[in-house]
Amino acid sequence: MALDFFSPEAQEALDLAKRVTGDDGELTVELLMAAAYAVGDMSDEYPELAEYLPEPKTRRRKVPESVSVAPDLRPVFEILATDDFVTIDELMAAVLDSDPGRRFLIDAGLPIGDFERIKEIARGNALPEGGDEAPAGEWRGSDERKEVVEALSSYGRMLTDGEAPRRT
């Protein structure tokens, strides 16, 4: 059964995770995280996770209609259900931001500092290691931006330049 609010890629990750669970198994945070990692091809964003996530090996040919969901994963789905549309990145961010996601990765040996950095990347607050673009907040006050604004000012006032005039 497809979740109407999941993007096709997020649904593909959920379906893969459901195929990985055995007939007697349940959908766990590590299976969902591993499936999202694999389907979303997230090795560039989170290279550190590769050694801590299980490889999603399918046990079923067809996606089952339903699987048992681990009790600690249910709150993640409840949070996701409040959104109109869930992308694979939002799915991964929700799992990483959850207590069971944190507990699994830390217990698997991921250093806490690495986990916190990965979580911030997932939330969109940081760049992956080696990223060459400045986060949006740093660009606004950068010297490079000031130079660009000065160079373009000969063409007229820019909407992003300073504060807008106040109406009186």
PDB file of C-alpha atoms in Angstrom:
ATOM      1  CA  MET A   1       0.000   0.000   0.000  1.00  0.00           C
ATOM      2  CA  ALA A   2       1.454   3.339  -1.042  1.00  0.00           C
ATOM      3  CA  LEU A   3       1.438   6.317   1.270  1.00  0.00           C
ATOM      4  CA  ASP A   4      -0.177   9.188  -0.623  1.00  0.00           C
ATOM      5  CA  PHE A   5       2.091  11.785   0.933  1.00  0.00           C
ATOM      6  CA  PHE A   6       5.381  10.041   0.048  1.00  0.00           C
ATOM      7  CA  SER A   7       7.298  11.091  -3.056  1.00  0.00           C
ATOM      8  CA  PRO A   8       7.929   8.239  -5.511  1.00  0.00           C
ATOM      9  CA  GLU A   9      11.535   7.988  -4.283  1.00  0.00           C
ATOM     10  CA  ALA A  10      10.507   7.931  -0.601  1.00  0.00           C
ATOM     11  CA  GLN A  11       7.874   5.298  -1.414  1.00  0.00           C
ATOM     12  CA  GLU A  12      10.529   3.253  -3.224  1.00  0.00           C
ATOM     13  CA  ALA A  13      12.698   3.365  -0.088  1.00  0.00           C
ATOM     14  CA  LEU A  14       9.773   2.294   2.099  1.00  0.00           C
ATOM     15  CA  ASP A  15       8.939  -0.530  -0.311  1.00  0.00           C
ATOM     16  CA  LEU A  16      12.559  -1.699  -0.298  1.00  0.00           C
ATOM     17  CA  ALA A  17      12.595  -1.675   3.505  1.00  0.00           C
ATOM     18  CA  LYS A  18       9.364  -3.704   3.537  1.00  0.00           C
ATOM     19  CA  ARG A  19      10.905  -6.253   1.142  1.00  0.00           C
ATOM     20  CA  VAL A  20      13.955  -6.541   3.394  1.00  0.00           C
ATOM     21  CA  THR A  21      11.880  -7.528   6.417  1.00  0.00           C
ATOM     22  CA  GLY A  22      11.286 -11.251   6.649  1.00  0.00           C
ATOM     23  CA  ASP A  23       7.878 -12.834   7.076  1.00  0.00           C
ATOM     24  CA  ASP A  24       8.315 -12.717  10.827  1.00  0.00           C
ATOM     25  CA  GLY A  25      10.365  -9.515  10.989  1.00  0.00           C
ATOM     26  CA  GLU A  26       9.423  -5.938  11.591  1.00  0.00           C
ATOM     27  CA  LEU A  27      10.328  -2.670   9.955  1.00  0.00           C
ATOM     28  CA  THR A  28      13.049  -1.089  12.067  1.00  0.00           C
ATOM     29  CA  VAL A  29      14.800   2.245  12.026  1.00  0.00           C
ATOM     30  CA  GLU A  30      18.019   0.739  10.644  1.00  0.00           C
ATOM     31  CA  LEU A  31      16.188  -0.973   7.765  1.00  0.00           C
ATOM     32  CA  LEU A  32      14.326   2.194   6.810  1.00  0.00           C
ATOM     33  CA  MET A  33      17.490   4.289   7.095  1.00  0.00           C
ATOM     34  CA  ALA A  34      19.489   1.796   5.016  1.00  0.00           C
ATOM     35  CA  ALA A  35      16.782   1.678   2.344  1.00  0.00           C
ATOM     36  CA  ALA A  36      16.558   5.485   2.135  1.00  0.00           C
ATOM     37  CA  TYR A  37      20.363   5.672   1.963  1.00  0.00           C
ATOM     38  CA  ALA A  38      20.454   3.153  -0.899  1.00  0.00           C
ATOM     39  CA  VAL A  39      17.490   4.431  -2.921  1.00  0.00           C
ATOM     40  CA  GLY A  40      18.422   8.092  -2.436  1.00  0.00           C
ATOM     41  CA  ASP A  41      22.052   7.375  -3.374  1.00  0.00           C
ATOM     42  CA  MET A  42      23.162   9.323  -0.313  1.00  0.00           C
ATOM     43  CA  SER A  43      26.775   8.151  -0.219  1.00  0.00           C
ATOM     44  CA  ASP A  44      28.000  11.601  -1.281  1.00  0.00           C
ATOM     45  CA  GLU A  45      26.036  13.436   1.426  1.00  0.00           C
ATOM     46  CA  TYR A  46      26.706  10.934   4.207  1.00  0.00           C
ATOM     47  CA  PRO A  47      29.778   8.825   3.353  1.00  0.00           C
ATOM     48  CA  GLU A  48      30.318   8.001   7.042  1.00  0.00           C
ATOM     49  CA  LEU A  49      27.022   6.130   7.262  1.00  0.00           C
ATOM     50  CA  ALA A  50      28.025   3.413   4.779  1.00  0.00           C
ATOM     51  CA  GLU A  51      29.898   1.365   7.349  1.00  0.00           C
ATOM     52  CA  TYR A  52      27.140   1.605   9.982  1.00  0.00           C
ATOM     53  CA  LEU A  53      24.057   0.786   7.904  1.00  0.00           C
ATOM     54  CA  PRO A  54      23.147  -2.774   6.943  1.00  0.00           C
ATOM     55  CA  GLU A  55      23.015  -3.548   3.250  1.00  0.00           C
ATOM     56  CA  PRO A  56      19.340  -3.799   2.317  1.00  0.00           C
ATOM     57  CA  LYS A  57      19.126  -7.400   1.048  1.00  0.00           C
ATOM     58  CA  THR A  58      15.615  -8.227  -0.059  1.00  0.00           C
ATOM     59  CA  ARG A  59      13.949 -11.318   1.358  1.00  0.00           C
ATOM     60  CA  ARG A  60      10.710 -10.976  -0.584  1.00  0.00           C
ATOM     61  CA  ARG A  61      10.065 -10.605  -4.289  1.00  0.00           C
ATOM     62  CA  LYS A  62       6.909  -8.574  -3.889  1.00  0.00           C
ATOM     63  CA  VAL A  63       6.255  -5.635  -1.610  1.00  0.00           C
ATOM     64  CA  PRO A  64       3.905  -6.803   1.126  1.00  0.00           C
ATOM     65  CA  GLU A  65       0.728  -4.802   1.715  1.00  0.00           C
ATOM     66  CA  SER A  66       1.767  -4.249   5.314  1.00  0.00           C
ATOM     67  CA  VAL A  67       4.527  -5.142   7.718  1.00  0.00           C
ATOM     68  CA  SER A  68       4.877  -4.883  11.427  1.00  0.00           C
ATOM     69  CA  VAL A  69       6.455  -1.555  12.368  1.00  0.00           C
ATOM     70  CA  ALA A  70       8.816  -1.427  15.341  1.00  0.00           C
ATOM     71  CA  PRO A  71       7.212   0.515  18.191  1.00  0.00           C
ATOM     72  CA  ASP A  72      10.086   3.016  18.340  1.00  0.00           C
ATOM     73  CA  LEU A  73       9.667   3.783  14.601  1.00  0.00           C
ATOM     74  CA  ARG A  74       5.942   4.534  14.798  1.00  0.00           C
ATOM     75  CA  PRO A  75       6.428   8.111  16.081  1.00  0.00           C
ATOM     76  CA  VAL A  76       8.576   8.856  13.008  1.00  0.00           C
ATOM     77  CA  PHE A  77       5.696   7.875  10.728  1.00  0.00           C
ATOM     78  CA  GLU A  78       3.288   9.913  12.853  1.00  0.00           C
ATOM     79  CA  ILE A  79       5.475  12.997  12.376  1.00  0.00           C
ATOM     80  CA  LEU A  80       5.831  12.352   8.632  1.00  0.00           C
ATOM     81  CA  ALA A  81       2.066  11.908   8.299  1.00  0.00           C
ATOM     82  CA  THR A  82       1.570  15.571   9.272  1.00  0.00           C
ATOM     83  CA  ASP A  83       3.345  16.659   6.072  1.00  0.00           C
ATOM     84  CA  ASP A  84       1.572  16.990   2.716  1.00  0.00           C
ATOM     85  CA  PHE A  85       4.521  15.596   0.751  1.00  0.00           C
ATOM     86  CA  VAL A  86       7.574  13.730   2.049  1.00  0.00           C
ATOM     87  CA  THR A  87      10.734  13.526  -0.056  1.00  0.00           C
ATOM     88  CA  ILE A  88      13.422  10.932   0.452  1.00  0.00           C
ATOM     89  CA  ASP A  89      15.647  13.586   2.034  1.00  0.00           C
ATOM     90  CA  GLU A  90      12.882  14.486   4.502  1.00  0.00           C
ATOM     91  CA  LEU A  91      12.377  10.799   5.253  1.00  0.00           C
ATOM     92  CA  MET A  92      16.079  10.391   6.015  1.00  0.00           C
ATOM     93  CA  ALA A  93      16.142  13.590   8.082  1.00  0.00           C
ATOM     94  CA  ALA A  94      13.157  12.414  10.145  1.00  0.00           C
ATOM     95  CA  VAL A  95      14.786   9.055  10.844  1.00  0.00           C
ATOM     96  CA  LEU A  96      18.129  10.663  11.701  1.00  0.00           C
ATOM     97  CA  ASP A  97      16.390  13.173  13.960  1.00  0.00           C
ATOM     98  CA  SER A  98      14.551  10.454  15.882  1.00  0.00           C
ATOM     99  CA  ASP A  99      15.709   8.942  19.161  1.00  0.00           C
ATOM    100  CA  PRO A 100      15.861   5.420  17.705  1.00  0.00           C
ATOM    101  CA  GLY A 101      17.863   6.674  14.722  1.00  0.00           C
ATOM    102  CA  ARG A 102      20.359   8.331  17.025  1.00  0.00           C
ATOM    103  CA  ARG A 103      20.497   5.341  19.353  1.00  0.00           C
ATOM    104  CA  PHE A 104      21.086   2.894  16.493  1.00  0.00           C
ATOM    105  CA  LEU A 105      23.941   4.873  14.923  1.00  0.00           C
ATOM    106  CA  ILE A 106      25.663   5.716  18.211  1.00  0.00           C
ATOM    107  CA  ASP A 107      25.354   2.099  19.405  1.00  0.00           C
ATOM    108  CA  ALA A 108      26.772   0.954  16.056  1.00  0.00           C
ATOM    109  CA  GLY A 109      29.883   3.035  16.784  1.00  0.00           C
ATOM    110  CA  LEU A 110      29.328   6.292  14.887  1.00  0.00           C
ATOM    111  CA  PRO A 111      31.076   9.052  16.875  1.00  0.00           C
ATOM    112  CA  ILE A 112      28.629  11.542  18.399  1.00  0.00           C
ATOM    113  CA  GLY A 113      30.318  14.492  16.671  1.00  0.00           C
ATOM    114  CA  ASP A 114      29.901  12.815  13.277  1.00  0.00           C
ATOM    115  CA  PHE A 115      26.285  12.012  14.073  1.00  0.00           C
ATOM    116  CA  GLU A 116      25.522  15.625  15.008  1.00  0.00           C
ATOM    117  CA  ARG A 117      27.170  16.892  11.810  1.00  0.00           C
ATOM    118  CA  ILE A 118      25.212  14.393   9.682  1.00  0.00           C
ATOM    119  CA  LYS A 119      21.991  15.393  11.410  1.00  0.00           C
ATOM    120  CA  GLU A 120      22.667  19.073  10.681  1.00  0.00           C
ATOM    121  CA  ILE A 121      23.366  18.271   7.028  1.00  0.00           C
ATOM    122  CA  ALA A 122      20.103  16.328   6.872  1.00  0.00           C
ATOM    123  CA  ARG A 123      18.253  19.286   8.328  1.00  0.00           C
ATOM    124  CA  GLY A 124      19.814  21.503   5.672  1.00  0.00           C
ATOM    125  CA  ASN A 125      21.787  23.585   8.152  1.00  0.00           C
ATOM    126  CA  ALA A 126      25.260  22.574   7.003  1.00  0.00           C
ATOM    127  CA  LEU A 127      27.089  21.442   3.903  1.00  0.00           C
ATOM    128  CA  PRO A 128      28.531  17.983   3.327  1.00  0.00           C
ATOM    129  CA  GLU A 129      32.236  17.775   4.070  1.00  0.00           C
ATOM    130  CA  GLY A 130      34.151  19.225   1.139  1.00  0.00           C
ATOM    131  CA  GLY A 131      31.223  21.421   0.097  1.00  0.00           C
ATOM    132  CA  ASP A 132      32.459  24.503  -1.690  1.00  0.00           C
ATOM    133  CA  GLU A 133      29.434  26.744  -1.329  1.00  0.00           C
ATOM    134  CA  ALA A 134      28.910  28.935   1.686  1.00  0.00           C
ATOM    135  CA  PRO A 135      25.684  28.415   3.634  1.00  0.00           C
ATOM    136  CA  ALA A 136      23.056  31.027   2.784  1.00  0.00           C
ATOM    137  CA  GLY A 137      23.532  32.940   6.042  1.00  0.00           C
ATOM    138  CA  GLU A 138      27.246  33.487   5.407  1.00  0.00           C
ATOM    139  CA  TRP A 139      26.843  34.716   1.828  1.00  0.00           C
ATOM    140  CA  ARG A 140      24.687  37.711   2.788  1.00  0.00           C
ATOM    141  CA  GLY A 141      27.425  39.310   4.867  1.00  0.00           C
ATOM    142  CA  SER A 142      30.430  38.148   2.858  1.00  0.00           C
ATOM    143  CA  ASP A 143      33.006  40.418   1.227  1.00  0.00           C
ATOM    144  CA  GLU A 144      32.468  38.572  -2.051  1.00  0.00           C
ATOM    145  CA  ARG A 145      28.770  39.526  -2.046  1.00  0.00           C
ATOM    146  CA  LYS A 146      29.622  43.165  -1.317  1.00  0.00           C
ATOM    147  CA  GLU A 147      31.941  43.214  -4.330  1.00  0.00           C
ATOM    148  CA  VAL A 148      29.256  41.724  -6.561  1.00  0.00           C
ATOM    149  CA  VAL A 149      26.651  44.241  -5.353  1.00  0.00           C
ATOM    150  CA  GLU A 150      29.063  47.135  -5.959  1.00  0.00           C
ATOM    151  CA  ALA A 151      29.880  45.874  -9.463  1.00  0.00           C
ATOM    152  CA  LEU A 152      26.209  45.535 -10.355  1.00  0.00           C
ATOM    153  CA  SER A 153      25.126  48.819  -8.767  1.00  0.00           C
ATOM    154  CA  SER A 154      26.053  50.703 -11.938  1.00  0.00           C
ATOM    155  CA  TYR A 155      22.976  49.059 -13.486  1.00  0.00           C
ATOM    156  CA  GLY A 156      20.655  50.407 -10.776  1.00  0.00           C
ATOM    157  CA  ARG A 157      19.624  49.624  -7.227  1.00  0.00           C
ATOM    158  CA  MET A 158      19.306  45.916  -6.414  1.00  0.00           C
ATOM    159  CA  LEU A 159      16.325  44.620  -4.503  1.00  0.00           C
ATOM    160  CA  THR A 160      18.597  42.633  -2.233  1.00  0.00           C
ATOM    161  CA  ASP A 161      20.828  45.610  -1.477  1.00  0.00           C
ATOM    162  CA  GLY A 162      20.283  46.820   2.070  1.00  0.00           C
ATOM    163  CA  GLU A 163      16.955  47.649   3.608  1.00  0.00           C
ATOM    164  CA  ALA A 164      13.890  48.533   1.599  1.00  0.00           C
ATOM    165  CA  PRO A 165      12.774  52.170   1.885  1.00  0.00           C
ATOM    166  CA  ARG A 166      10.018  52.767   4.439  1.00  0.00           C
ATOM    167  CA  ARG A 167       6.749  54.239   3.411  1.00  0.00           C
ATOM    168  CA  THR A 168       5.586  57.238   5.374  1.00  0.00           C
TER     169      THR A 168
END
